């Protein structure tokens, strides 16, 4: 199973060939934005993207990003909680 994790683009280079900095759950990661960059990389600043294995796979809206992060947090609690 593969999952993508939402992250917010916080820094970009001058063109889409450069890696962007994406904040994923408070950790900055280098992410390739070539698949989602249509014009200037600057237009992605502040946008939410779905990240999978170092690539931004799609641009998503903030509501979807926050809902996905919450679902992932809830799964972690259920998966790692001790069984009674």
N, CA, C and O atoms as a DFTB+ gen file, in Angstrom:
336 C
 N C O
     1  1       0.845      -1.177       0.000
     2  2       0.000       0.000       0.000
     3  2       0.889       1.238       0.000
     4  3       1.894       1.296       0.708
     5  1       0.512       2.202      -0.786
     6  2       1.239       3.476      -0.840
     7  2       0.327       4.576      -0.318
     8  3      -0.873       4.589      -0.593
     9  1       0.909       5.493       0.433
    10  2       0.136       6.644       0.877
    11  2       0.925       7.910       0.592
    12  3       2.155       7.924       0.624
    13  1       0.197       8.951       0.319
    14  2       0.793      10.268       0.172
    15  2       0.492      11.060       1.427
    16  3      -0.552      10.882       2.054
    17  1       1.404      11.927       1.783
    18  2       1.249      12.729       2.989
    19  2       1.169      14.202       2.583
    20  3       2.010      14.672       1.817
    21  1       0.183      14.928       3.079
    22  2       0.086      16.346       2.750
    23  2       1.229      17.152       3.356
    24  3       1.661      16.899       4.480
    25  1       1.702      18.117       2.597
    26  2       2.717      19.045       3.075
    27  2       2.495      20.405       2.438
    28  3       1.917      20.504       1.356
    29  1       2.955      21.450       3.109
    30  2       2.777      22.810       2.605
    31  2       4.109      23.320       2.064
    32  3       5.138      23.234       2.733
    33  1       4.074      23.849       0.850
    34  2       5.281      24.365       0.208
    35  2       5.694      25.652       0.913
    36  3       4.920      26.606       0.991
    37  1       6.939      25.668       1.430
    38  2       7.407      26.832       2.185
    39  2       8.574      27.548       1.495
    40  3       8.885      28.687       1.845
    41  1       9.225      26.897       0.519
    42  2      10.319      27.541      -0.215
    43  2      10.476      26.847      -1.559
    44  3      10.300      25.634      -1.672
    45  1      10.810      27.635      -2.578
    46  2      11.022      27.094      -3.923
    47  2      12.254      27.724      -4.544
    48  3      12.716      28.783      -4.120
    49  1      12.774      27.048      -5.558
    50  2      13.884      27.602      -6.322
    51  2      13.367      28.455      -7.476
    52  3      12.186      28.800      -7.525
    53  1      14.256      28.788      -8.397
    54  2      13.881      29.641      -9.523
    55  2      13.161      28.898     -10.640
    56  3      12.444      29.520     -11.423
    57  1      13.334      27.587     -10.731
    58  2      12.600      26.828     -11.734
    59  2      12.179      25.475     -11.171
    60  3      12.628      25.066     -10.100
    61  1      11.311      24.790     -11.910
    62  2      10.727      23.557     -11.381
    63  2      11.713      22.393     -11.318
    64  3      11.393      21.348     -10.750
    65  1      12.903      22.555     -11.888
    66  2      13.913      21.503     -11.809
    67  2      14.577      21.460     -10.429
    68  3      15.210      20.466     -10.073
    69  1      14.434      22.526      -9.665
    70  2      15.022      22.571      -8.327
    71  2      14.034      21.997      -7.319
    72  3      12.821      22.051      -7.520
    73  1      14.567      21.451      -6.241
    74  2      13.707      20.904      -5.211
    75  2      13.087      22.025      -4.385
    76  3      13.719      23.050      -4.130
    77  1      11.844      21.811      -3.974
    78  2      11.163      22.758      -3.096
    79  2      11.283      22.260      -1.662
    80  3      11.510      21.072      -1.433
    81  1      11.133      23.151      -0.709
    82  2      11.056      22.791       0.698
    83  2       9.578      22.700       1.054
    84  3       8.817      23.648       0.860
    85  1       9.187      21.543       1.579
    86  2       7.798      21.309       1.949
    87  2       7.748      20.932       3.428
    88  3       8.497      20.066       3.881
    89  1       6.868      21.585       4.171
    90  2       6.675      21.285       5.586
    91  2       5.680      20.132       5.694
    92  3       4.507      20.267       5.347
    93  1       6.179      18.995       6.186
    94  2       5.340      17.818       6.391
    95  2       5.317      17.537       7.891
    96  3       6.298      17.049       8.453
    97  1       4.213      17.843       8.525
    98  2       4.042      17.600       9.969
    99  2       5.146      18.249      10.794
   100  3       5.627      17.658      11.761
   101  1       5.550      19.459      10.420
   102  2       6.549      20.194      11.176
   103  2       7.986      19.916      10.774
   104  3       8.908      20.502      11.340
   105  1       8.192      19.039       9.813
   106  2       9.538      18.716       9.334
   107  2       9.657      19.168       7.883
   108  3       8.809      18.853       7.048
   109  1      10.728      19.914       7.598
   110  2      10.950      20.357       6.211
   111  2      11.642      19.268       5.418
   112  3      12.630      18.681       5.859
   113  1      11.103      19.011       4.239
   114  2      11.652      17.985       3.357
   115  2      11.873      18.574       1.967
   116  3      11.128      19.446       1.517
   117  1      12.913      18.078       1.297
   118  2      13.135      18.448      -0.098
   119  2      12.221      17.596      -0.964
   120  3      12.202      16.370      -0.850
   121  1      11.456      18.267      -1.839
   122  2      10.466      17.577      -2.661
   123  2      10.575      18.063      -4.100
   124  3      10.725      19.259      -4.352
   125  1      10.499      17.135      -5.032
   126  2      10.487      17.462      -6.445
   127  2       9.089      17.938      -6.824
   128  3       8.108      17.239      -6.571
   129  1       8.987      19.123      -7.430
   130  2       7.679      19.703      -7.772
   131  2       7.395      19.680      -9.270
   132  3       6.413      20.271      -9.718
   133  1       8.238      19.006     -10.050
   134  2       8.103      19.023     -11.511
   135  2       6.731      18.530     -11.980
   136  3       6.225      19.006     -12.995
   137  1       6.128      17.593     -11.265
   138  2       4.844      17.040     -11.694
   139  2       3.664      17.987     -11.462
   140  3       2.617      17.831     -12.092
   141  1       3.820      18.959     -10.573
   142  2       2.691      19.839     -10.241
   143  2       2.921      21.298     -10.613
   144  3       2.009      22.115     -10.490
   145  1       4.121      21.636     -11.065
   146  2       4.442      23.028     -11.375
   147  2       4.053      23.337     -12.818
   148  3       4.660      22.825     -13.759
   149  1       3.037      24.176     -12.981
   150  2       2.562      24.522     -14.323
   151  2       3.203      25.788     -14.860
   152  3       3.427      25.894     -16.066
   153  1       3.498      26.730     -14.016
   154  2       4.110      27.986     -14.438
   155  2       5.316      28.262     -13.555
   156  3       6.269      27.483     -13.536
   157  1       5.277      29.355     -12.836
   158  2       6.369      29.721     -11.939
   159  2       6.270      28.926     -10.639
   160  3       5.182      28.789     -10.080
   161  1       7.399      28.402     -10.152
   162  2       7.370      27.707      -8.861
   163  2       6.872      28.596      -7.724
   164  3       6.317      28.096      -6.746
   165  1       7.066      29.898      -7.843
   166  2       6.609      30.833      -6.801
   167  2       5.108      30.726      -6.549
   168  3       4.633      31.011      -5.449
   169  1       4.360      30.311      -7.584
   170  2       2.912      30.175      -7.427
   171  2       2.538      29.045      -6.470
   172  3       1.407      28.991      -5.985
   173  1       3.484      28.140      -6.197
   174  2       3.220      27.034      -5.279
   175  2       3.453      27.392      -3.812
   176  3       3.047      26.645      -2.922
   177  1       4.101      28.525      -3.554
   178  2       4.367      28.919      -2.166
   179  2       3.064      28.994      -1.374
   180  3       2.113      29.658      -1.785
   181  1       3.034      28.315      -0.247
   182  2       1.842      28.305       0.596
   183  2       0.809      27.266       0.207
   184  3      -0.128      27.014       0.964
   185  1       0.963      26.659      -0.957
   186  2       0.018      25.645      -1.410
   187  2       0.289      24.320      -0.704
   188  3       1.407      24.059      -0.259
   189  1      -0.725      23.505      -0.607
   190  2      -0.604      22.161      -0.055
   191  2      -0.442      21.179      -1.198
   192  3      -1.134      21.273      -2.212
   193  1       0.481      20.229      -1.029
   194  2       0.701      19.198      -2.035
   195  2       0.674      17.830      -1.363
   196  3       0.957      17.701      -0.172
   197  1       0.332      16.825      -2.138
   198  2       0.363      15.455      -1.657
   199  2       1.719      14.879      -2.038
   200  3       2.045      14.785      -3.221
   201  1       2.518      14.489      -1.032
   202  2       3.897      14.049      -1.241
   203  2       3.986      12.530      -1.122
   204  3       3.483      11.928      -0.174
   205  1       4.640      11.936      -2.109
   206  2       4.882      10.493      -2.097
   207  2       6.291      10.238      -2.610
   208  3       6.627      10.650      -3.720
   209  1       7.105       9.574      -1.831
   210  2       8.504       9.235      -2.123
   211  2       9.295      10.398      -2.717
   212  3      10.026      10.234      -3.694
   213  1       9.136      11.575      -2.112
   214  2       9.934      12.722      -2.520
   215  2       9.394      13.519      -3.687
   216  3      10.058      14.442      -4.158
   217  1       8.213      13.190      -4.165
   218  2       7.599      13.909      -5.274
   219  2       6.254      14.483      -4.848
   220  3       5.479      13.826      -4.153
   221  1       5.985      15.712      -5.271
   222  2       4.653      16.286      -5.100
   223  2       3.796      15.698      -6.219
   224  3       4.040      15.960      -7.397
   225  1       2.798      14.907      -5.848
   226  2       1.977      14.204      -6.832
   227  2       0.777      15.031      -7.304
   228  3       0.318      14.879      -8.435
   229  1       0.279      15.899      -6.434
   230  2      -0.852      16.748      -6.796
   231  2      -0.949      17.904      -5.820
   232  3      -0.444      17.839      -4.699
   233  1      -1.601      18.956      -6.263
   234  2      -1.907      20.095      -5.400
   235  2      -3.286      19.829      -4.812
   236  3      -4.219      19.480      -5.535
   237  1      -3.413      19.997      -3.494
   238  2      -4.695      19.770      -2.833
   239  2      -5.069      21.014      -2.036
   240  3      -4.215      21.833      -1.700
   241  1      -6.365      21.142      -1.740
   242  2      -6.770      22.317      -0.965
   243  2      -6.492      22.084       0.518
   244  3      -6.306      20.951       0.962
   245  1      -6.468      23.167       1.261
   246  2      -6.105      23.107       2.679
   247  2      -7.048      22.220       3.480
   248  3      -6.607      21.477       4.357
   249  1      -8.338      22.291       3.184
   250  2      -9.309      21.469       3.919
   251  2      -8.991      19.982       3.744
   252  3      -8.980      19.230       4.718
   253  1      -8.736      19.564       2.512
   254  2      -8.403      18.164       2.247
   255  2      -7.093      17.776       2.938
   256  3      -6.974      16.681       3.488
   257  1      -6.115      18.681       2.904
   258  2      -4.816      18.406       3.542
   259  2      -4.989      18.195       5.044
   260  3      -4.466      17.228       5.599
   261  1      -5.711      19.081       5.696
   262  2      -5.889      18.980       7.147
   263  2      -6.710      17.754       7.530
   264  3      -6.434      17.106       8.540
   265  1      -7.713      17.441       6.727
   266  2      -8.525      16.250       7.000
   267  2      -7.691      14.981       6.837
   268  3      -7.840      14.038       7.615
   269  1      -6.830      14.950       5.848
   270  2      -5.971      13.786       5.628
   271  2      -4.973      13.632       6.763
   272  3      -4.749      12.522       7.245
   273  1      -4.369      14.738       7.197
   274  2      -3.431      14.676       8.318
   275  2      -4.121      14.165       9.581
   276  3      -3.550      13.367      10.324
   277  1      -5.332      14.620       9.821
   278  2      -6.084      14.156      10.990
   279  2      -6.371      12.660      10.884
   280  3      -6.243      11.937      11.872
   281  1      -6.752      12.193       9.716
   282  2      -7.015      10.767       9.523
   283  2      -5.753       9.949       9.759
   284  3      -5.815       8.884      10.373
   285  1      -4.615      10.429       9.284
   286  2      -3.353       9.725       9.503
   287  2      -2.996       9.680      10.988
   288  3      -2.521       8.660      11.488
   289  1      -3.229      10.794      11.691
   290  2      -2.973      10.808      13.138
   291  2      -3.872       9.804      13.859
   292  3      -3.421       9.102      14.763
   293  1      -5.126       9.738      13.464
   294  2      -6.063       8.800      14.096
   295  2      -5.664       7.357      13.821
   296  3      -5.799       6.507      14.702
   297  1      -5.182       7.064      12.631
   298  2      -4.739       5.700      12.318
   299  2      -3.545       5.315      13.164
   300  3      -3.447       4.172      13.611
   301  1      -2.634       6.250      13.393
   302  2      -1.460       5.954      14.211
   303  2      -1.886       5.569      15.621
   304  3      -1.359       4.615      16.194
   305  1      -2.817       6.294      16.167
   306  2      -3.296       6.004      17.516
   307  2      -3.930       4.619      17.555
   308  3      -3.673       3.851      18.482
   309  1      -4.758       4.288      16.559
   310  2      -5.424       3.000      16.540
   311  2      -4.447       1.858      16.278
   312  3      -4.578       0.789      16.874
   313  1      -3.494       2.061      15.417
   314  2      -2.546       1.010      15.058
   315  2      -1.601       0.696      16.213
   316  3      -1.310      -0.471      16.476
   317  1      -1.120       1.725      16.903
   318  2      -0.110       1.525      17.942
   319  2      -0.666       1.465      19.362
   320  3       0.089       1.275      20.316
   321  1      -1.966       1.624      19.508
   322  2      -2.555       1.557      20.855
   323  2      -2.543       0.110      21.345
   324  3      -2.792      -0.810      20.565
   325  1      -2.255      -0.097      22.635
   326  2      -2.272      -1.472      23.168
   327  2      -3.667      -2.069      23.103
   328  3      -4.665      -1.383      23.323
   329  1      -3.718      -3.335      22.801
   330  2      -4.998      -4.043      22.755
   331  2      -5.454      -4.354      24.167
   332  3      -4.630      -4.652      25.031
   333  1      -6.730      -4.290      24.410
   334  2      -7.277      -4.581      25.743
   335  2      -7.918      -5.938      25.771
   336  3      -8.433      -6.357      26.807
